[in-house]
Short mmCIF file of C-alpha atoms and ligand atoms in Angstrom, two decimals:
data_model
loop_
_atom_site.label_atom_id
_atom_site.label_comp_id
_atom_site.label_asym_id
_atom_site.label_seq_id
_atom_site.Cartn_x
_atom_site.Cartn_y
_atom_site.Cartn_z
CA MET A 93 0.20 -0.01 0.06
CA LYS A 94 3.26 2.28 -0.03
CA TYR A 95 4.75 2.87 -3.26
CA THR A 96 7.66 5.22 -4.24
CA ALA A 97 8.31 6.49 -7.99
CA SER A 98 10.45 9.11 -9.60
CA ALA A 99 9.79 10.93 -12.73
CA PRO A 100 12.11 13.48 -14.71
CA SER A 101 11.35 16.60 -16.07
CA ASN A 102 11.47 17.28 -19.66
CA ILE A 103 11.92 20.09 -22.00
CA ALA A 104 10.03 20.64 -25.05
CA PHE A 105 11.47 20.99 -28.60
CA ILE A 106 7.79 21.90 -30.11
CA LYS A 107 5.88 23.45 -27.40
CA TYR A 108 2.26 22.89 -26.00
CA TRP A 109 1.11 26.46 -25.62
CA GLY A 110 -2.61 26.97 -25.63
CA ALA A 111 -5.50 24.42 -25.72
CA LEU A 112 -8.59 23.69 -27.19
CA ASP A 113 -10.09 22.53 -23.94
CA LEU A 114 -7.62 23.25 -21.10
CA GLU A 115 -9.80 21.31 -18.48
CA ARG A 116 -9.71 18.14 -20.27
CA VAL A 117 -5.97 19.24 -21.77
CA VAL A 118 -7.04 18.98 -25.22
CA PRO A 119 -3.99 20.83 -27.15
CA HIS A 120 -4.26 22.62 -30.55
CA HIS A 121 -1.37 20.15 -31.78
CA PRO A 122 1.00 17.74 -30.87
CA SER A 123 4.38 18.77 -28.80
CA ILE A 124 7.82 17.22 -28.92
CA SER A 125 10.16 16.80 -25.84
CA MET A 126 13.16 15.29 -24.44
CA THR A 127 13.03 13.62 -21.16
CA LEU A 128 15.76 14.65 -18.41
CA GLU A 129 17.55 12.57 -16.45
CA GLN A 130 18.62 14.44 -13.16
CA CYS A 131 15.94 16.98 -12.63
CA ARG A 132 13.43 14.10 -11.20
CA SER A 133 10.57 14.48 -8.60
CA THR A 134 10.38 11.53 -6.11
CA THR A 135 6.97 10.80 -4.68
CA THR A 136 6.17 8.29 -2.22
CA VAL A 137 2.10 7.55 -1.53
CA GLU A 138 0.98 5.36 1.18
CA PHE A 139 -2.99 4.43 0.61
CA ARG A 140 -4.63 3.73 3.95
CA PRO A 141 -7.70 1.66 2.90
CA GLY A 142 -11.13 2.44 4.85
CA ASP A 143 -9.65 5.45 6.67
CA GLU A 144 -11.95 8.39 6.55
CA GLY A 145 -9.58 10.96 7.51
CA GLU A 146 -8.08 13.81 5.60
CA SER A 147 -5.22 12.98 3.06
CA VAL A 148 -1.90 14.24 4.28
CA ILE A 149 0.28 15.80 1.56
CA GLU A 150 3.94 17.04 2.62
CA LEU A 151 7.02 18.15 0.82
CA ARG A 152 10.58 16.86 1.75
CA SER A 153 13.50 18.91 1.81
CA ASP A 154 16.96 17.76 0.64
CA ASP A 155 17.72 17.20 4.42
CA GLY A 156 15.07 15.10 4.97
CA VAL A 157 12.65 17.25 6.69
CA LEU A 158 8.83 16.83 5.82
CA SER A 159 6.36 20.02 6.01
CA PRO A 160 3.06 20.63 5.12
CA ALA A 161 2.61 21.37 1.23
CA PRO A 162 1.25 24.93 0.37
CA PRO A 163 -2.51 25.04 -0.26
CA ALA A 164 -2.12 25.84 -3.84
CA PHE A 165 -0.14 22.63 -4.16
CA THR A 166 -2.62 20.52 -2.36
CA THR A 167 -5.62 21.41 -4.16
CA ARG A 168 -4.33 19.95 -7.40
CA ILE A 169 -2.75 17.09 -5.68
CA SER A 170 -5.84 16.10 -3.91
CA ALA A 171 -7.99 16.34 -6.90
CA HIS A 172 -5.74 14.02 -8.81
CA LEU A 173 -5.51 11.54 -5.78
CA GLU A 174 -9.48 11.38 -5.80
CA ARG A 175 -9.59 10.78 -9.67
CA LEU A 176 -7.26 7.95 -9.22
CA ARG A 177 -8.85 6.33 -5.97
CA SER A 178 -12.38 6.29 -7.62
CA ALA A 179 -10.95 4.74 -10.89
CA ALA A 180 -9.64 2.21 -8.53
CA GLY A 181 -12.84 1.70 -6.85
CA ALA A 182 -11.11 1.96 -3.25
CA GLU A 183 -12.18 3.96 -0.28
CA GLY A 184 -9.46 5.40 2.04
CA SER A 185 -6.98 8.08 2.32
CA PHE A 186 -3.61 8.85 1.42
CA ARG A 187 -0.20 9.96 2.75
CA VAL A 188 2.11 11.84 0.28
CA ALA A 189 5.49 13.01 0.39
CA THR A 190 7.35 14.70 -2.84
CA HIS A 191 11.04 15.66 -3.21
CA ASN A 192 12.56 17.38 -6.24
CA SER A 193 16.01 16.91 -7.07
CA PHE A 194 16.39 20.33 -8.78
CA PRO A 195 16.27 23.61 -6.11
CA ALA A 196 12.58 24.68 -5.32
CA ALA A 197 13.66 28.31 -6.17
CA ALA A 198 15.37 27.37 -9.56
CA GLY A 199 12.35 28.34 -11.48
CA ILE A 200 12.54 25.11 -13.23
CA ALA A 201 8.75 24.04 -13.71
CA SER A 202 8.09 20.98 -11.53
CA SER A 203 4.63 20.14 -12.83
CA ALA A 204 5.74 17.67 -15.17
CA SER A 205 7.92 15.68 -13.07
CA GLY A 206 5.77 16.09 -10.32
CA PHE A 207 2.61 14.90 -11.74
CA ALA A 208 4.02 12.15 -13.77
CA ALA A 209 5.77 10.98 -10.25
CA LEU A 210 2.34 11.37 -8.45
CA THR A 211 0.59 9.47 -11.36
CA LEU A 212 2.87 6.52 -10.90
CA SER A 213 3.28 6.08 -7.16
CA THR A 214 -0.44 6.64 -6.38
CA ALA A 215 -1.29 3.99 -8.97
CA GLY A 216 1.28 1.85 -7.33
CA ALA A 217 -0.23 2.38 -4.08
CA LEU A 218 -3.61 1.61 -5.05
CA GLY A 219 -2.47 -1.46 -6.88
CA LEU A 220 -3.72 -0.13 -10.08
CA PRO A 221 -1.94 -1.48 -12.97
CA LEU A 222 -1.08 1.11 -15.63
CA ASP A 223 0.76 0.52 -18.88
CA ALA A 224 2.57 3.20 -20.59
CA ASP A 225 -0.32 4.31 -22.71
CA GLU A 226 -2.55 4.66 -19.46
CA SER A 227 0.19 6.24 -17.35
CA SER A 228 0.25 8.97 -19.86
CA ARG A 229 -3.14 9.63 -20.09
CA TRP A 230 -3.55 9.59 -16.33
CA ALA A 231 -0.76 11.78 -15.93
CA ARG A 232 -2.70 14.23 -18.49
CA ARG A 233 -5.62 14.26 -16.15
CA SER A 234 -3.94 15.98 -13.66
CA GLY A 235 -4.06 19.22 -15.82
CA SER A 236 -0.50 19.55 -16.78
CA GLY A 237 0.04 18.62 -20.65
CA SER A 238 4.04 18.45 -20.12
CA ALA A 239 3.52 15.62 -17.42
CA THR A 240 1.74 13.62 -20.18
CA ARG A 241 5.29 13.48 -21.76
CA SER A 242 7.38 12.68 -18.51
CA VAL A 243 6.03 9.16 -18.21
CA LEU A 244 8.17 8.14 -21.24
CA GLY A 245 11.92 8.54 -21.60
CA GLY A 246 13.92 9.55 -24.59
CA TYR A 247 12.09 11.69 -27.16
CA VAL A 248 8.34 11.97 -26.96
CA GLN A 249 5.47 13.36 -28.76
CA TRP A 250 2.04 14.00 -27.18
CA PRO A 251 -0.46 13.34 -28.32
CA ALA A 252 -0.24 10.02 -30.43
CA PRO A 253 -0.10 10.30 -34.21
CA ASP A 254 -3.38 8.62 -34.47
CA TRP A 255 -4.85 12.15 -32.52
CA THR A 256 -6.97 14.63 -34.38
CA PRO A 257 -8.36 17.83 -32.41
CA GLU A 258 -11.66 16.83 -33.95
CA LEU A 259 -11.51 13.33 -32.39
CA SER A 260 -10.43 14.90 -28.90
CA LEU A 261 -13.40 17.23 -29.14
CA SER A 262 -15.86 14.39 -30.15
CA GLY A 263 -16.34 12.81 -26.78
CA THR A 264 -16.37 9.43 -28.27
CA GLY A 265 -14.30 7.40 -26.10
CA ASP A 266 -11.58 7.06 -28.76
CA ASP A 267 -10.81 10.94 -27.84
CA GLU A 268 -9.29 9.46 -24.85
CA ALA A 269 -7.41 6.67 -26.41
CA SER A 270 -5.23 8.87 -28.81
CA ASN A 271 -4.97 11.71 -26.17
CA ARG A 272 -1.58 9.98 -24.77
CA ALA A 273 2.22 10.19 -25.36
CA VAL A 274 4.36 7.97 -27.49
CA GLN A 275 7.96 7.42 -27.58
CA LEU A 276 9.69 8.64 -30.79
CA ALA A 277 12.92 7.51 -30.04
CA THR A 278 15.10 6.13 -26.92
CA ALA A 279 17.50 8.14 -25.09
CA GLU A 280 20.19 5.99 -26.58
CA HIS A 281 19.36 6.87 -30.15
CA TRP A 282 20.60 10.34 -29.59
CA PRO A 283 22.88 11.28 -26.52
CA LEU A 284 21.98 14.96 -26.04
CA ALA A 285 22.94 17.35 -23.11
CA ASN A 286 20.62 19.81 -21.45
CA CYS A 287 22.50 22.50 -19.78
CA ILE A 288 19.75 24.79 -18.04
CA ALA A 289 21.29 28.11 -17.27
CA LEU A 290 19.24 29.88 -14.33
CA VAL A 291 18.61 33.49 -14.86
CA GLU A 292 15.91 33.67 -12.36
CA THR A 293 15.55 31.85 -9.14
CA GLY A 294 12.22 33.08 -7.74
CA PRO A 295 8.62 31.68 -8.76
CA LYS A 296 7.74 33.08 -12.34
CA GLU A 297 5.25 35.51 -12.08
CA VAL A 298 2.74 34.26 -14.63
CA SER A 299 1.88 30.41 -14.47
CA SER A 300 1.78 28.29 -17.69
CA LEU A 301 -1.86 27.97 -16.94
CA GLN A 302 -2.33 31.68 -17.47
CA GLY A 303 -0.22 31.71 -20.52
CA HIS A 304 -2.21 28.87 -22.11
CA ASN A 305 -5.49 30.61 -21.40
CA LEU A 306 -4.27 33.99 -23.30
CA THR A 307 -2.90 32.26 -26.60
CA THR A 308 -5.68 32.93 -28.55
CA THR A 309 -5.58 36.78 -27.86
CA SER A 310 -2.38 36.91 -30.15
CA PRO A 311 -2.75 38.07 -33.41
CA HIS A 312 0.27 35.63 -34.18
CA PHE A 313 -1.35 32.42 -32.70
CA ARG A 314 -3.22 31.67 -36.03
CA ARG A 315 0.02 31.78 -37.92
CA ARG A 316 1.65 29.30 -35.53
CA LEU A 317 -1.20 26.91 -36.10
CA GLU A 318 -0.70 27.01 -39.78
CA LEU A 319 3.05 26.28 -39.47
CA MET A 320 2.71 23.43 -37.18
CA ALA A 321 2.30 20.34 -39.16
CA PRO A 322 5.47 20.97 -41.41
CA ARG A 323 7.41 22.05 -38.37
CA LEU A 324 6.46 18.88 -36.18
CA GLU A 325 7.55 16.91 -39.24
CA ARG A 326 10.96 18.68 -39.45
CA CYS A 327 11.37 18.17 -35.86
CA ARG A 328 10.39 14.11 -36.14
CA ARG A 329 12.63 13.93 -39.02
CA ALA A 330 15.66 15.69 -37.12
CA ILE A 331 15.39 13.35 -34.36
CA GLU A 332 14.91 10.08 -36.29
CA GLY A 333 18.05 11.20 -38.55
CA ARG A 334 19.95 12.82 -35.68
CA ASP A 335 20.15 15.58 -37.82
CA LEU A 336 21.53 18.41 -35.46
CA GLU A 337 21.47 21.28 -38.16
CA ALA A 338 17.69 20.56 -38.78
CA LEU A 339 17.04 20.27 -34.92
CA ILE A 340 18.60 23.43 -34.07
CA GLU A 341 16.73 25.44 -36.61
CA VAL A 342 13.15 24.10 -35.72
CA VAL A 343 13.82 24.23 -31.89
CA GLU A 344 15.03 27.50 -31.70
CA GLU A 345 12.22 28.78 -34.17
CA ASP A 346 9.51 27.17 -32.00
CA ALA A 347 11.06 28.51 -28.82
CA VAL A 348 10.99 32.14 -29.85
CA ASP A 349 7.49 31.51 -31.18
CA LEU A 350 6.04 30.79 -27.71
CA HIS A 351 7.65 33.87 -26.56
CA LEU A 352 6.25 35.92 -29.60
CA ILE A 353 2.74 34.50 -28.80
CA ALA A 354 3.21 35.36 -25.17
CA MET A 355 4.41 38.88 -25.70
CA SER A 356 1.49 39.80 -28.15
CA SER A 357 -1.00 38.15 -25.90
CA GLN A 358 -3.60 40.67 -23.95
CA PRO A 359 -2.59 41.31 -21.60
CA PRO A 360 1.09 40.63 -22.71
CA ILE A 361 3.60 38.30 -20.89
CA TYR A 362 7.13 38.90 -20.92
CA TYR A 363 8.90 35.94 -19.46
CA TRP A 364 12.42 37.06 -20.73
CA GLN A 365 15.00 38.72 -18.30
CA PRO A 366 18.32 40.52 -19.79
CA GLY A 367 20.09 37.11 -18.66
CA THR A 368 17.84 35.35 -21.08
CA LEU A 369 19.01 37.50 -24.26
CA ALA A 370 22.54 37.29 -22.92
CA VAL A 371 22.46 33.33 -23.00
CA MET A 372 20.88 33.22 -26.37
CA ALA A 373 23.55 35.70 -27.65
CA ARG A 374 26.38 33.27 -26.16
CA VAL A 375 24.65 30.30 -27.73
CA ARG A 376 24.97 31.97 -31.11
CA GLU A 377 28.64 32.74 -30.40
CA LEU A 378 29.28 29.15 -29.46
CA ARG A 379 27.91 27.89 -32.63
CA LYS A 380 30.29 30.22 -34.50
CA GLN A 381 33.14 28.56 -32.55
CA GLY A 382 32.08 24.85 -33.85
CA LEU A 383 30.01 23.80 -30.79
CA GLY A 384 26.60 22.47 -31.47
CA ALA A 385 24.61 24.19 -28.72
CA PHE A 386 21.09 25.59 -29.30
CA PHE A 387 18.51 27.04 -26.85
CA THR A 388 14.98 26.84 -25.94
CA MET A 389 13.08 28.47 -23.19
CA ASP A 390 9.65 27.17 -21.52
CA ALA A 391 7.41 29.68 -19.82
CA GLY A 392 10.04 31.37 -17.66
CA ALA A 393 13.16 33.29 -18.08
CA ASN A 394 15.71 30.37 -17.72
CA VAL A 395 17.30 28.87 -20.75
CA HIS A 396 17.72 25.36 -21.77
CA VAL A 397 21.03 24.96 -23.85
CA LEU A 398 21.35 21.77 -25.74
CA CYS A 399 24.24 20.26 -27.18
CA PRO A 400 25.69 16.78 -28.09
CA LEU A 401 26.56 15.02 -24.72
CA ASP A 402 30.33 15.23 -25.09
CA GLN A 403 30.03 19.12 -25.35
CA GLY A 404 28.01 19.47 -22.28
CA ALA A 405 30.66 20.20 -19.83
CA LYS A 406 32.21 22.88 -22.16
CA VAL A 407 28.89 24.53 -22.77
CA SER A 408 27.87 24.63 -19.24
CA ALA A 409 31.45 26.04 -18.07
CA GLU A 410 30.73 28.78 -20.88
CA LEU A 411 27.19 29.67 -19.78
CA ALA A 412 28.20 29.81 -16.30
CA GLU A 413 30.46 32.91 -17.21
CA VAL A 414 27.38 34.87 -18.97
CA PRO A 415 26.48 37.91 -16.74
CA GLY A 416 22.89 37.40 -15.22
CA VAL A 417 23.63 33.63 -15.07
CA HIS A 418 23.30 32.58 -11.24
CA SER A 419 24.24 28.93 -12.03
CA VAL A 420 24.01 26.10 -14.66
CA ILE A 421 22.33 22.62 -13.97
CA GLU A 422 23.79 20.05 -16.25
CA ASP A 423 21.42 17.52 -17.44
CA ARG A 424 20.94 14.91 -20.44
CA VAL A 425 18.46 12.82 -22.09
CA GLY A 426 17.12 10.05 -19.77
CA ASP A 427 15.24 6.87 -19.79
CA GLY A 428 12.12 8.28 -17.81
CA PRO A 429 10.30 7.29 -14.64
CA ARG A 430 11.18 4.37 -12.30
CA SER A 431 9.99 2.70 -9.33
CA GLU A 432 12.22 3.36 -6.13
CA ALA A 433 13.19 1.04 -3.49
CA GLN A 434 13.62 3.55 -0.73
CA HIS A 435 10.39 5.48 0.56
CA LEU A 436 10.55 9.22 1.51
CA PHE A 437 8.74 8.22 4.74
O1 PMV B 156 2.49 21.15 -18.53
P1 PMV B 156 1.81 22.56 -18.44
O2 PMV B 156 0.22 22.57 -18.75
O3 PMV B 156 2.11 23.38 -17.57
O4 PMV B 156 2.25 23.32 -20.06
C1 PMV B 156 3.74 23.28 -20.22
C2 PMV B 156 3.86 24.33 -21.04
C3 PMV B 156 5.23 24.65 -21.52
O5 PMV B 156 6.23 23.93 -20.50
C4 PMV B 156 5.69 26.13 -21.76
C5 PMV B 156 5.57 23.89 -22.67
C6 PMV B 156 5.86 22.42 -22.98
O6 PMV B 156 5.46 21.86 -23.80
O7 PMV B 156 6.41 21.89 -22.00
#
């Protein structure tokens, strides 16, 4: 009745930005990401069958101290626990503890790794067997689109190729079946590093949820949708053929696109900080020096700089020198979630 799982964060190459139905997490188009290895959430869930008390949700610090999770956090977690509990047909309460391997104040979104780990550990504690398809669908129901991709390793697309927006909105049963993640390639297929240049350490001002809600107010959003099908195809082909030049072009294009939409939304959202632009400029310089580095940013100021794995240490060292960069987290493509023998309580 106690189960611990860890799940990594992921970095989107083609972003999920805006939704046809935010509550059911129906995107306008597929997104593609690379699953990370070091930046992980570890979650222990204990299910107490028949217990009518309140569920307890705690955060575990690096030195092992457990403290109650803040209310904003517990509402979404509780809703997800309830969803899984009722699917398992069980009665009872939960005790949950979670820990992130990356600093809480690093401004790295923890919803992808957090909700993927919560989904897998809760299903484990309830004895609810989930295959990869079901895991991604359940992770999606947490409300986090990026969590849908974090249940798989390597290079991942969500939704699956058999998905269409019409199908998802049809409310037929098949809509749910196709709204899942699929692996495009394993981590081994293409060993890439992700050096995360931290230029902001506090929580971001505008959540991705607010950003998703505003996308259609940008005059550029329609154009993004028109460009999306060939862009996705270019990205898939670049991954399949390990074509670094093609990947650089398409990933940077889509990253800037997200921020163009955000900055032209009503009201506008400015995620970039001076350090963000400084890192982007340094990355272009590094490319001129012959390195295969390229950038992408999620809904925040920090810059994810990708490159072939054997260039990771050099790129990280270069980024640490850029004015405005507080620190650099060196991560890489990874194999995805795993169950953990050691519980958090
Ligand atoms: O997982 P969500 O629903 O918080 O959305 C994530 C959105 C981005 O991180 C900005 C892009 C992405 O595809 O991960």
